[in-house]
Each structure stands twice: as C-alpha cells, then as structure tokens.
Coordinates of C-alpha atoms and ligand atoms in Angstrom, one line a residue:
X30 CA 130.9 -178.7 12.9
X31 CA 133.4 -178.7 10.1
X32 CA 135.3 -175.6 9.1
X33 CA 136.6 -175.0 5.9
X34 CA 139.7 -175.6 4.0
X35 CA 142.9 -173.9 5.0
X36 CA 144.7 -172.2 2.2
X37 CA 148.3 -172.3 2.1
X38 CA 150.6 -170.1 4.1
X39 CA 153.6 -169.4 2.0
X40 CA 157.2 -169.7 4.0
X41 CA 158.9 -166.3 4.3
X42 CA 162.3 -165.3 4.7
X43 CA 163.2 -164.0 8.6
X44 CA 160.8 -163.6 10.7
X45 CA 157.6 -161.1 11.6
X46 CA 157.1 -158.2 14.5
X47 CA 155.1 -159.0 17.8
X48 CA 151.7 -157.5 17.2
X49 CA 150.5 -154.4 19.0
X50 CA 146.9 -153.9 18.9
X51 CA 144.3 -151.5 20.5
X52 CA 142.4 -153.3 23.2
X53 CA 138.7 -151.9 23.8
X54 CA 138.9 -152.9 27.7
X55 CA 141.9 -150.5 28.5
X56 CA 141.4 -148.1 25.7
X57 CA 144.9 -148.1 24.2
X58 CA 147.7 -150.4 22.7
X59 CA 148.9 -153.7 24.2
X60 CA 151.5 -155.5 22.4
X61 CA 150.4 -159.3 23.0
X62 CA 152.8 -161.8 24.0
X63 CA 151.2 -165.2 23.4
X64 CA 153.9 -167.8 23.6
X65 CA 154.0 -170.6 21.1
X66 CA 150.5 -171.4 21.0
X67 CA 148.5 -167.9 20.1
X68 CA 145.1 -168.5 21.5
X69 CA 141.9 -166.5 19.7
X70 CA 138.1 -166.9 19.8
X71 CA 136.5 -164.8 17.2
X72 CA 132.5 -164.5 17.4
X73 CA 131.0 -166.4 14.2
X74 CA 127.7 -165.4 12.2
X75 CA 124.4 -166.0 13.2
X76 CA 123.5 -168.0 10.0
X77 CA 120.3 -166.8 8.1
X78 CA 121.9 -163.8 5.9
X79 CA 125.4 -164.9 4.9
X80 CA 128.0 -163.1 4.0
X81 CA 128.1 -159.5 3.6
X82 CA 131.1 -157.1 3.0
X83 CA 130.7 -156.1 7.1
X84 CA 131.2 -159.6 7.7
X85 CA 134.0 -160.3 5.8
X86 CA 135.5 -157.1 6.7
X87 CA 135.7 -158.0 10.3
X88 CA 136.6 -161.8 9.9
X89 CA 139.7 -160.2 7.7
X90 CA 140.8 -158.4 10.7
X91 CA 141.3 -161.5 12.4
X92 CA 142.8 -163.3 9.7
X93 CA 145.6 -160.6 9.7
X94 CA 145.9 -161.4 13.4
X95 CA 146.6 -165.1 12.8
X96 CA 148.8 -164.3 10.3
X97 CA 151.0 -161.9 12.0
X98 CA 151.1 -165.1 14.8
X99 CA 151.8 -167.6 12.2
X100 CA 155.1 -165.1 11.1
X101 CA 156.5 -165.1 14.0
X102 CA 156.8 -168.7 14.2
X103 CA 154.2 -169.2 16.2
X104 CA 151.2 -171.5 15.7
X105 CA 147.4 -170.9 16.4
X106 CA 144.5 -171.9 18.0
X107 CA 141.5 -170.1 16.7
X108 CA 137.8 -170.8 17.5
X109 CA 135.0 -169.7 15.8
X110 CA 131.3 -170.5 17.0
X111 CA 128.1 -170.6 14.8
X112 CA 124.9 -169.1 16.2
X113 CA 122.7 -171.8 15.1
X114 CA 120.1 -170.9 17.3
X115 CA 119.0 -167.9 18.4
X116 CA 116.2 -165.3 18.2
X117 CA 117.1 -163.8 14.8
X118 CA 117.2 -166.9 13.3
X119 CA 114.2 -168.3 14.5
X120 CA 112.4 -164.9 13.3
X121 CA 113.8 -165.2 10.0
X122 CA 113.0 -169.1 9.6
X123 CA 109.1 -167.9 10.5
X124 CA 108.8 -164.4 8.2
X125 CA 110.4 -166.5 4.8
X126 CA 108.2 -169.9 6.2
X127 CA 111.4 -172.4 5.7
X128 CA 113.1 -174.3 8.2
X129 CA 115.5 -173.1 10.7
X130 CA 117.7 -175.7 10.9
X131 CA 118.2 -175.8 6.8
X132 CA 118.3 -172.1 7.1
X133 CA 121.2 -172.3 9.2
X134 CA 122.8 -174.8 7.2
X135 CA 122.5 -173.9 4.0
X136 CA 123.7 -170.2 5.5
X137 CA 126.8 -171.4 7.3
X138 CA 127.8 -173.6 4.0
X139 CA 127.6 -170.3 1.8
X140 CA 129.6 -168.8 4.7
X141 CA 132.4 -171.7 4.3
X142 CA 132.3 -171.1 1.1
X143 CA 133.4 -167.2 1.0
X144 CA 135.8 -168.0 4.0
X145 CA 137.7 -170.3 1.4
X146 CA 137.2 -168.1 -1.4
X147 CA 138.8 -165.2 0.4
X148 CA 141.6 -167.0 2.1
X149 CA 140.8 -166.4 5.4
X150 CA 142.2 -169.2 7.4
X151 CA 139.6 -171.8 9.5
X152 CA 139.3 -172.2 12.8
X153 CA 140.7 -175.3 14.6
X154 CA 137.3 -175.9 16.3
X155 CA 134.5 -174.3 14.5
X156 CA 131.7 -174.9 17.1
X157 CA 127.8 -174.6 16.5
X158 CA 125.8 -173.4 19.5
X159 CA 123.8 -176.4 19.2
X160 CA 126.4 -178.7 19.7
X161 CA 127.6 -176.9 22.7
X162 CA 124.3 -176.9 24.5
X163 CA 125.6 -180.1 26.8
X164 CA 128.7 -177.8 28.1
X165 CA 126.3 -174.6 28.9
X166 CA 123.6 -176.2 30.9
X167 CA 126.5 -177.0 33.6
X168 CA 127.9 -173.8 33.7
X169 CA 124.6 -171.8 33.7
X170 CA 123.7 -174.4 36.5
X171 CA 127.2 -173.2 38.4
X172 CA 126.0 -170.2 37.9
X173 CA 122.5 -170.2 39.4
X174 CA 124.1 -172.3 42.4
X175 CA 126.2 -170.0 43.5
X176 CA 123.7 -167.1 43.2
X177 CA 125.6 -165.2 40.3
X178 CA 122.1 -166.4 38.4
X179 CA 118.1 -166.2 39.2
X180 CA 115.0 -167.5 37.5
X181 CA 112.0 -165.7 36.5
X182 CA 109.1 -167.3 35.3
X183 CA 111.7 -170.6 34.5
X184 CA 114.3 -168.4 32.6
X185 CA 117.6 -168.2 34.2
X186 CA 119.1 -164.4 34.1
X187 CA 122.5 -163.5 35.0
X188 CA 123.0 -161.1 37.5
X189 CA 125.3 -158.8 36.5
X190 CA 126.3 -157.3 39.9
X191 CA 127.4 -160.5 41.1
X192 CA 130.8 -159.2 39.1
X193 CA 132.8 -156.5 40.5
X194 CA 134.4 -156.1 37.1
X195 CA 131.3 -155.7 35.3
X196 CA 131.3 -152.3 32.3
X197 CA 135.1 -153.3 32.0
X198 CA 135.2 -154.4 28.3
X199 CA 133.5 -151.6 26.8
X200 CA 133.9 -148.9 29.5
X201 CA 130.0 -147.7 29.1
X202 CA 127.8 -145.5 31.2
X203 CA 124.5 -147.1 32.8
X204 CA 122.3 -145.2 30.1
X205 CA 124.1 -146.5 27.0
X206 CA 124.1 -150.0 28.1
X207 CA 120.6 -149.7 28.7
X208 CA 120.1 -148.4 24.9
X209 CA 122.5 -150.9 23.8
X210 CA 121.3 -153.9 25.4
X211 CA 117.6 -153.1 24.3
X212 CA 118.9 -152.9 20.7
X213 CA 121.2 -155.9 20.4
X214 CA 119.1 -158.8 22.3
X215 CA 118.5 -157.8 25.6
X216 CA 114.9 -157.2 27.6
X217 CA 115.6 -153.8 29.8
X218 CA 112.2 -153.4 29.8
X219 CA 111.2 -157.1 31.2
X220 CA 109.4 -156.9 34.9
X221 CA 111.3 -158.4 37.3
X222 CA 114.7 -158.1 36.8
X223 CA 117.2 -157.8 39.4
X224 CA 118.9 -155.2 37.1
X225 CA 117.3 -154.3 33.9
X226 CA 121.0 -155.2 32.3
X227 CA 120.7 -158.7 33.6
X228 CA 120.7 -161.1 30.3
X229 CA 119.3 -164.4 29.9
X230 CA 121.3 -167.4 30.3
X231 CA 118.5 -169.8 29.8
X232 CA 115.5 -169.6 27.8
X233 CA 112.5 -171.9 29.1
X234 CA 111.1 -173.7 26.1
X235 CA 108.5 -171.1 23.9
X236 CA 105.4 -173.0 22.0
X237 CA 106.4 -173.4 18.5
X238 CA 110.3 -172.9 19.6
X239 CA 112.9 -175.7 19.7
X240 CA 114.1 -176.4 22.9
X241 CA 116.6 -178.8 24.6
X242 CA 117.0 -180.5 27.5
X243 CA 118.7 -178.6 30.1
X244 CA 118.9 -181.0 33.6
X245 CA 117.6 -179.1 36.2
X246 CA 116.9 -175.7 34.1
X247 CA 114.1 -178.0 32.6
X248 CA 113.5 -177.7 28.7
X249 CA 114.6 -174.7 27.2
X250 CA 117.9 -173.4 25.2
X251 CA 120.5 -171.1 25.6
X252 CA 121.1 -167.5 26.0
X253 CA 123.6 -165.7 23.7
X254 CA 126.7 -164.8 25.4
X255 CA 127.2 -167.9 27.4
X256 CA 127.1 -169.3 23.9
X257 CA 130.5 -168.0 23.3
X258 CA 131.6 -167.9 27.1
X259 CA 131.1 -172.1 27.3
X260 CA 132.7 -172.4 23.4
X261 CA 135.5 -170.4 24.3
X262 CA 136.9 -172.2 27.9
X263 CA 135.9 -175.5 26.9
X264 CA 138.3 -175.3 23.8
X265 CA 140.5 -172.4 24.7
X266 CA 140.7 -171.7 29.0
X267 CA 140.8 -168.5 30.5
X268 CA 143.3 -165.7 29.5
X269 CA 143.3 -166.4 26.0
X270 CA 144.9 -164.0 23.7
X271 CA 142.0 -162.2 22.2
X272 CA 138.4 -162.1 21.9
X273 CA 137.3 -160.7 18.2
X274 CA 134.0 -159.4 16.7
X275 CA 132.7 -156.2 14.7
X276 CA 132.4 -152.6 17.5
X277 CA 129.0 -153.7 17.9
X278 CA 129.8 -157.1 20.2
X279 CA 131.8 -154.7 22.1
X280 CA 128.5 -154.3 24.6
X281 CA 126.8 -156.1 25.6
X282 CA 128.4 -159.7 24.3
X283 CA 131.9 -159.4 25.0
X284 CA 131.0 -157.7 28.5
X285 CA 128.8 -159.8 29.5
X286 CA 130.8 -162.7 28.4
X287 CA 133.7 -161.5 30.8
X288 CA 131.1 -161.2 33.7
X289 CA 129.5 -164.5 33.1
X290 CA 133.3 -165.8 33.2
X291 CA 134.2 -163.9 36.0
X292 CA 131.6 -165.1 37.7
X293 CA 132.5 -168.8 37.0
X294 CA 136.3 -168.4 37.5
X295 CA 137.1 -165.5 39.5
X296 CA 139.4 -163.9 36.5
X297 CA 138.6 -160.7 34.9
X298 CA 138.7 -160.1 31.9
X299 CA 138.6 -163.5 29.8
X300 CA 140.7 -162.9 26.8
X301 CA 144.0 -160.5 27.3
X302 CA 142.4 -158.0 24.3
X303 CA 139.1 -157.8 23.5
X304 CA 139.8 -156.3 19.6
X305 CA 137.0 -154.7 17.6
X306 CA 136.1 -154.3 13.9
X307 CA 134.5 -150.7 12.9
X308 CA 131.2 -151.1 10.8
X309 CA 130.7 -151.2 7.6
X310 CA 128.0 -148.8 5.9
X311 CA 125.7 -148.9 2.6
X312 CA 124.5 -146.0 1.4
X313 CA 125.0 -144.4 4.6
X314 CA 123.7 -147.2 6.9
X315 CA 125.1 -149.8 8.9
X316 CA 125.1 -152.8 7.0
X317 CA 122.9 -155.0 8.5
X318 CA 120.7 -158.5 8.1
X319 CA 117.7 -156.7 10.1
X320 CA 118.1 -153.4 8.0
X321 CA 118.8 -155.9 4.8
X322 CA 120.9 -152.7 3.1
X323 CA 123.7 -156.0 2.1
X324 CA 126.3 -156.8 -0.6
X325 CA 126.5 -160.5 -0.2
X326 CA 130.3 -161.8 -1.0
X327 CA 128.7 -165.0 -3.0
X328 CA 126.8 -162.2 -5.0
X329 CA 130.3 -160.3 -6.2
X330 CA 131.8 -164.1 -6.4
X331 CA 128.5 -165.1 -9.0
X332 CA 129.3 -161.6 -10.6
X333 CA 133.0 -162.7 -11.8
X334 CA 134.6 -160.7 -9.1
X335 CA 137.7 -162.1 -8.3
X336 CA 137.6 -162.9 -4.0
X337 CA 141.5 -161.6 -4.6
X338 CA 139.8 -158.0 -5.3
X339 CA 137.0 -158.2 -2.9
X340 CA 139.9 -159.0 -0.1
X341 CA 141.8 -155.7 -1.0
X342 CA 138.7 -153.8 -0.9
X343 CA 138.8 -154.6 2.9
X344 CA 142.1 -154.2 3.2
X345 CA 142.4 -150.7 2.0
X346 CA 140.9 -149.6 4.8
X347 CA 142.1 -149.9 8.5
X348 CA 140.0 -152.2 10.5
X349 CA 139.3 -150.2 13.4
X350 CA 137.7 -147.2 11.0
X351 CA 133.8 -147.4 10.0
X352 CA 133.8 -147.0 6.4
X353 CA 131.0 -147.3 3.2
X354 CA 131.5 -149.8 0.8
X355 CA 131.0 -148.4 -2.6
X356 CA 131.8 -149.2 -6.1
X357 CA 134.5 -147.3 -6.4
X358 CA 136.0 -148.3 -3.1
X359 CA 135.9 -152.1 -5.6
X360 CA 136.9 -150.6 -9.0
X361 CA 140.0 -149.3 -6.7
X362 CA 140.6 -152.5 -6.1
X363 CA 140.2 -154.5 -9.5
X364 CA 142.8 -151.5 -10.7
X365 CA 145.1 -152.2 -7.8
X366 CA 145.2 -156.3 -8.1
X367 CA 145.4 -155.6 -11.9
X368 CA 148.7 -153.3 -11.2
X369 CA 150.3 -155.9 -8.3
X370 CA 149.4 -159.2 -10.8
X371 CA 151.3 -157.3 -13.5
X372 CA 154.2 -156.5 -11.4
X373 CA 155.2 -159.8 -10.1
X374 CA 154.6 -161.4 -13.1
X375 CA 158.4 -160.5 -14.4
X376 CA 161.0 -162.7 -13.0
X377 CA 163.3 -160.1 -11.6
X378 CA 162.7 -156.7 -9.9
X379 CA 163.5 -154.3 -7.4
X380 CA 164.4 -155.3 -4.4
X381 CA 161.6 -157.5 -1.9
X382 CA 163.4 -157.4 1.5
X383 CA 162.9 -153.9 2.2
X384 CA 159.1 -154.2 1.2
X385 CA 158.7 -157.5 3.4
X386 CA 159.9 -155.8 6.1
X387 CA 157.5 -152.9 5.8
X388 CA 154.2 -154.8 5.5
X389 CA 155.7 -156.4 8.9
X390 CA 156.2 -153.4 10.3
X391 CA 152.7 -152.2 8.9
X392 CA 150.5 -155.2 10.6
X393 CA 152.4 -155.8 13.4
X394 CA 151.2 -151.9 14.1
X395 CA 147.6 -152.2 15.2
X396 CA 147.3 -154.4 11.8
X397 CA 147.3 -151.2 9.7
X398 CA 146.7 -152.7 6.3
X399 CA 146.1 -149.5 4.6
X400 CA 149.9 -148.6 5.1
X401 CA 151.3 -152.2 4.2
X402 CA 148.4 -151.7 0.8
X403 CA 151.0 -148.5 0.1
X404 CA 154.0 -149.9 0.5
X405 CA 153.3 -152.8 -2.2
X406 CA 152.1 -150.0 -4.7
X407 CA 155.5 -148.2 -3.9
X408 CA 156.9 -151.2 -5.1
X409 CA 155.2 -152.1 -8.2
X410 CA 154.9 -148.7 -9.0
X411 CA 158.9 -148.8 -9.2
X412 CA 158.7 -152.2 -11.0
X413 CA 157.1 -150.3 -13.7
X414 CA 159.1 -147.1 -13.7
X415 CA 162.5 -148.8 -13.8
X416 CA 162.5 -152.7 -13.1
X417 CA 165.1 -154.3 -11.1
X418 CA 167.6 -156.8 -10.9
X419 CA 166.5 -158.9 -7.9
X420 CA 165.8 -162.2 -9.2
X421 CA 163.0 -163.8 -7.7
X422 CA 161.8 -160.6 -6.2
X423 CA 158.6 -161.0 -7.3
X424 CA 158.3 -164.3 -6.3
X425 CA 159.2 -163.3 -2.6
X426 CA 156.6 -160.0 -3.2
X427 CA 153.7 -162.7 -4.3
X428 CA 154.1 -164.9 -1.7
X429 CA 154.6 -162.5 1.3
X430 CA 151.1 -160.9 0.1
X431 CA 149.9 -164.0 0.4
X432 CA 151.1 -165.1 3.8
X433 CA 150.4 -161.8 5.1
X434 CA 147.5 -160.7 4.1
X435 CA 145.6 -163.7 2.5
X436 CA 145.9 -162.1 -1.1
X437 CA 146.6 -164.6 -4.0
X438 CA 148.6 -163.1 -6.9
Ligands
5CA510 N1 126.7 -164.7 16.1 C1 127.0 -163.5 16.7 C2 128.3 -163.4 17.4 S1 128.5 -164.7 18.5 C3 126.9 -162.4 15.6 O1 127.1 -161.2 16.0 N2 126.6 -162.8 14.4 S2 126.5 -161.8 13.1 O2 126.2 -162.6 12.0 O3 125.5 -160.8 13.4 O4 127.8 -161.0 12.9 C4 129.0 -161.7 12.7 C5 130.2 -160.8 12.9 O5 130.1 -159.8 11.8 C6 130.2 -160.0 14.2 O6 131.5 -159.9 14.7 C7 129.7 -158.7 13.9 O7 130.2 -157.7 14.7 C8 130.2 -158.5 12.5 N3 129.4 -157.5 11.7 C9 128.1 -157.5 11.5 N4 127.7 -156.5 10.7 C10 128.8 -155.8 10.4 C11 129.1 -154.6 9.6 N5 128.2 -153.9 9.0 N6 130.4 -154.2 9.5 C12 131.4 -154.9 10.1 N7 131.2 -156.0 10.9 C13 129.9 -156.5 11.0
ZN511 ZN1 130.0 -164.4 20.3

C-alpha cells in the first residue's frame, strides 16, 4: 500500500537529546538507544470511520518519536499496518449496505489525507492486512506445528500458556484480561478453549465473509494481532525500538503480539518499549467508532480549520494523559498559532538557541509537549514585550517547530 507524502524536516542547528520514554511493560522510564537506524511499528486504523481527534492524537505521539530520532541524526524505519479486514469493518460494510473493500479504501485515502494535512511523517512500509495474508498463514502454521496453536471447529487459536512471558506488556490480573479481551475482540465466553484468553489466529471462512486461501489452515483469514506480529518481523525483526498504539492496544494486542512472537522466536518482549497514547474523550466518553461520539479531522479541515491548529490542540496536552476535546481546548489553539505566526513573522528577535534547546529538552523527556508548547509562548510572549536583536531568530524558532513537532508556521 502507498503511504502518504512526507513533509519536509527542516535542518536544525546542533543536535537533539536521546529520548526517554515510559514503557508500559516495565512500568517506568527507559531511555532508548536505537543506533542509526531507529526501528518503530505503530498500530494503523481499522478503516471504516476515519479520522478522529483520538486518532490523530495518538499518531502525533509517534510523530514526536520519529522526530526526536530524526534530531539526533538518526534515521527511521517506521511501519504502519492498515486493518483492512477485520470484524469491525465487515460489520460496518453490512449495517451502512456498501462494500467493504471500498469502505476500506475510500477510509484509508481520507486517512492519508489528514496524515499529510497534519504533518505527521509516513511510514516507510505502510502495509494492509490483506497484503500480508501470504506472510501470516506460515507463521500461524509454525505456530500450530509446534503446538503453541490448536483448532477448534477449523479456527486456529493461540495458546497463550505456551509463553512463559505471557501478561508481561500490560502487567494485568486474570479477571481484567478476561473483561478486556471480551470487550476488544476476543471470545472468553467461546466453548472449548484451552484458556478462555486464547485468541484466534485463524478464522475459517464464514458464509457471506471474505476469505483467503490459507495452505493447510484451509480457507479462512486472519486473526488480529498476528496481523501486526507478521507486519512487524517481516519488515522490521525482533527487538525493534517500540511498538505504539492508543492505552487501549495495551491488552490484549500488544500482549498477545509479544506471546505470539515469543512463541515463534523464543524472545520476549518484541519491541524494546511498548509506548501508549491516553484516550481521548467527547463529552465525557471515550471517543470511539462503535460509540460514534467523533470529531472527524477532515470535518475541522472542510470547516476552514487550519491542520496547523488542530496539531497544537494535541499537542497541548501530554500524550500519556486521557483528556476531552472541546472547543475551547481548539479556540486555545487558533489564539496560540495566531500569537506564534505573529511572532516569527519579524525578522529579528530574542534569542532562539536557548528555546531550541528547551523543546529538546522538553520531548526528549517522555515527549512532554505541553512543556515545549510553554517554552515557545515564553518566547513570543517576549517577542512582543520587547523584541530582540537576533537576526534570523525567528527563522530558527519556525523551523525548529516544525522539525520538532510537525507545526508549520
Ligand atoms: N487497527 C487497529 C490497530 S492494529 C486499531 O486499533 N485501529 S483503530 O482504528 O481502532 O485505532 C487506531 C489507533 O487509534 C489505535 O492506536 C488506537 O489505540 C487509537 N485510538 C482509538 N481511539 C482513540 C481515542 N479515543 N483516543 C486516542 N487514541 C485512540
Ligand atoms: Zn496493531
């Protein structure tokens, strides 16, 4: 699949801060040492209600991650999967009556669409579960083989106790998973099962359902985290830098990811940090497709809201917190992009290295935005008060806010 354009990263002067971040598996800070190449899988949309303001909220987060990476010299490798097939969407093809395949498309193009418009930077491989059908049947086959997998009634389920590791990503007790995994996919409930945590890794062709041909699993199409498990070796190995996604992949996805990689490779746990977005609410709820409480990015964009606003409303607050999006949370905004545009649009000012060096400081903190936010008004605010003598300060303020935090002045 195609990904979408990458906006420019402006060149800075020196160079960034290694990036600490909080890592859901152990509970605390690890400050990441990636090498040259930084290597990040971030979990993509399931395409059939595209994009809302909890989406772009947590594909921000990781878009400060890169960028903090790209600062200190080094490059990326970031891959993004679509969920172009999957329960949801089939349900939502079938209650509106359209197809799911155009669904998907026409869901994922509106997604490309607010990626660009908000700077967030594209993926290297931006991979459709579709497509990577032919690299999960083999690895769900591995799987079954060596006895980390059973069928039931011709669906393949992963057994979660063939990992010793397994509850290490989000550190849950037996009764929450069991909540957890009955409200995000799973089938506790389904007769059977070795475990009633076990999820499916294979899903035996349904009447009415698209299917694909899976060797010796017969006709069928995949489960959900091997989705991301297969996307994410095949393009980016084990021990990767960090797996991303909103607090709610936390359990089960990213765990059972890890087990069904652990499993297949003997290492625990897949990516070095497993980094999590807080939720965004509206009008007191979880935004969500299935609840349909949304504000959809294209509809601000189709309302004359500049995308350069709509980013600082995510960025103003701290991507681990869950926070409501309201209006004023966007008027706040619009006031503060109006104040920044004004303030680099002298040629001289005060000082920029000193405010460069804080929005380093800022991200390379557990990517505290909020903090880096402050520092810029700090400086405008004194561009107001007093000007400055700095000549092409505000040059060096516009582009940092750009390469930093995807914010085009
Ligand atoms: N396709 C899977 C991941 S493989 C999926 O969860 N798709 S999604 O469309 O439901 O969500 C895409 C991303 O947005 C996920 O990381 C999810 O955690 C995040 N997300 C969904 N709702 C919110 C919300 N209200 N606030 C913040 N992030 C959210
Ligand atoms: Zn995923």
């Amino acid at each position: 699949m195609h990904a979408w354009p990458a906006s420019e990263v402006p060149a800075l002067p020196g160079k960034g801060r290694d990036l600490k971040i909080h890592d859901t598996a152990t509970g605390g800070p690890v400050t990441l040492d990636p090498g040259p190449v930084a290597r990040i899988y971030v979990c993509g949309i399931t395409p059939y209600d595209a994009t809302h303001i909890g989406h772009a909220a947590t594909y921000n987060a990781f878009d400060l991650v890169q960028r903090v990476w790209l600062d200190t010299k080094r490059q990326v490798h970031y891959v993004q999967n679509v969920t172009d097939v999957d329960d949801p969407l089939l349900e939502r093809a079938a209650r509106d009556n359209v197809d799911w395949v155009s669904l998907a498309e026409q869901e994922t193009t509106l997604f490309r669409e607010d990626m660009t418009a908000l700077r967030m930077l594209p993926p290297r491989h931006y991979i459709g579960a579709v497509e990577a059908i032919p690299g999960i049947v083999p690895l769900v086959e591995r799987l079954r083989d060596s006895g980390a997998a059973y069928e039931l009634d011709g669906d393949v389920y992963f057994s979660v106790e063939a990992d010793p590791h397994f509850g290490g990503v989000a550190n849950l007790d037996v009764a929450a998973m069991r909540l957890l995994s009955a409200e995000r996919g799973g089938d506790p409930d389904r007769p059977g099962k070795k475990n009633p945590l076990d999820p499916m890794l294979w899903m035996a062709a349904r009447e009415g359902e698209p299917s694909w041909d899976g060797g010796s699993l017969g006709q069928g199409r995949p489960g959900w985290h091997i989705e991301c498990v297969a996307i994410a070796l095949d393009h980016l190995g084990m021990g990767f830098d960090v797996q991303g996604g909103g607090s709610d992949l936390a359990f089960p996805h990213h765990e059972m990811g890890a087990s069904h990689a652990q499993a297949l490779t003997g290492e625990f746990p897949m990516a070095k940090a497993y980094v999590h977005a807080g939720m965004v609410a509206l009008d007191g709820q979880k935004m969500s497709k299935s609840k349909g409480n949304l504000v959809f990015v294209s509809t601000l964009r189709r309302e004359g809201v500049d995308p350069a606003a709509i980013r600082l409303a995510l960025l103003s607050h701290h991507y681990r917190a869950d926070w409501e999006w309201t209006d004023q949370v966007l008027q706040d905004a619009l006031a503060r992009l109006e104040r920044w545009r004004a303030a680099v649009s002298r040629p001289d000012g005060p000082s920029a290295e000193a405010l460069v060096d804080e929005i380093r400081e800022a991200l390379a903190n557990d990517l505290d935005a909020p903090a880096a936010l402050l520092a810029v008004d700090r400086w405008a605010a004194l561009q107001e008060e007093t000007g400055g003598t700095d000549e092409g300060a505000p040059g060096v303020v516009s582009r940092a806010v750009d390469a930093l935090m995807g914010v085009a002045l």
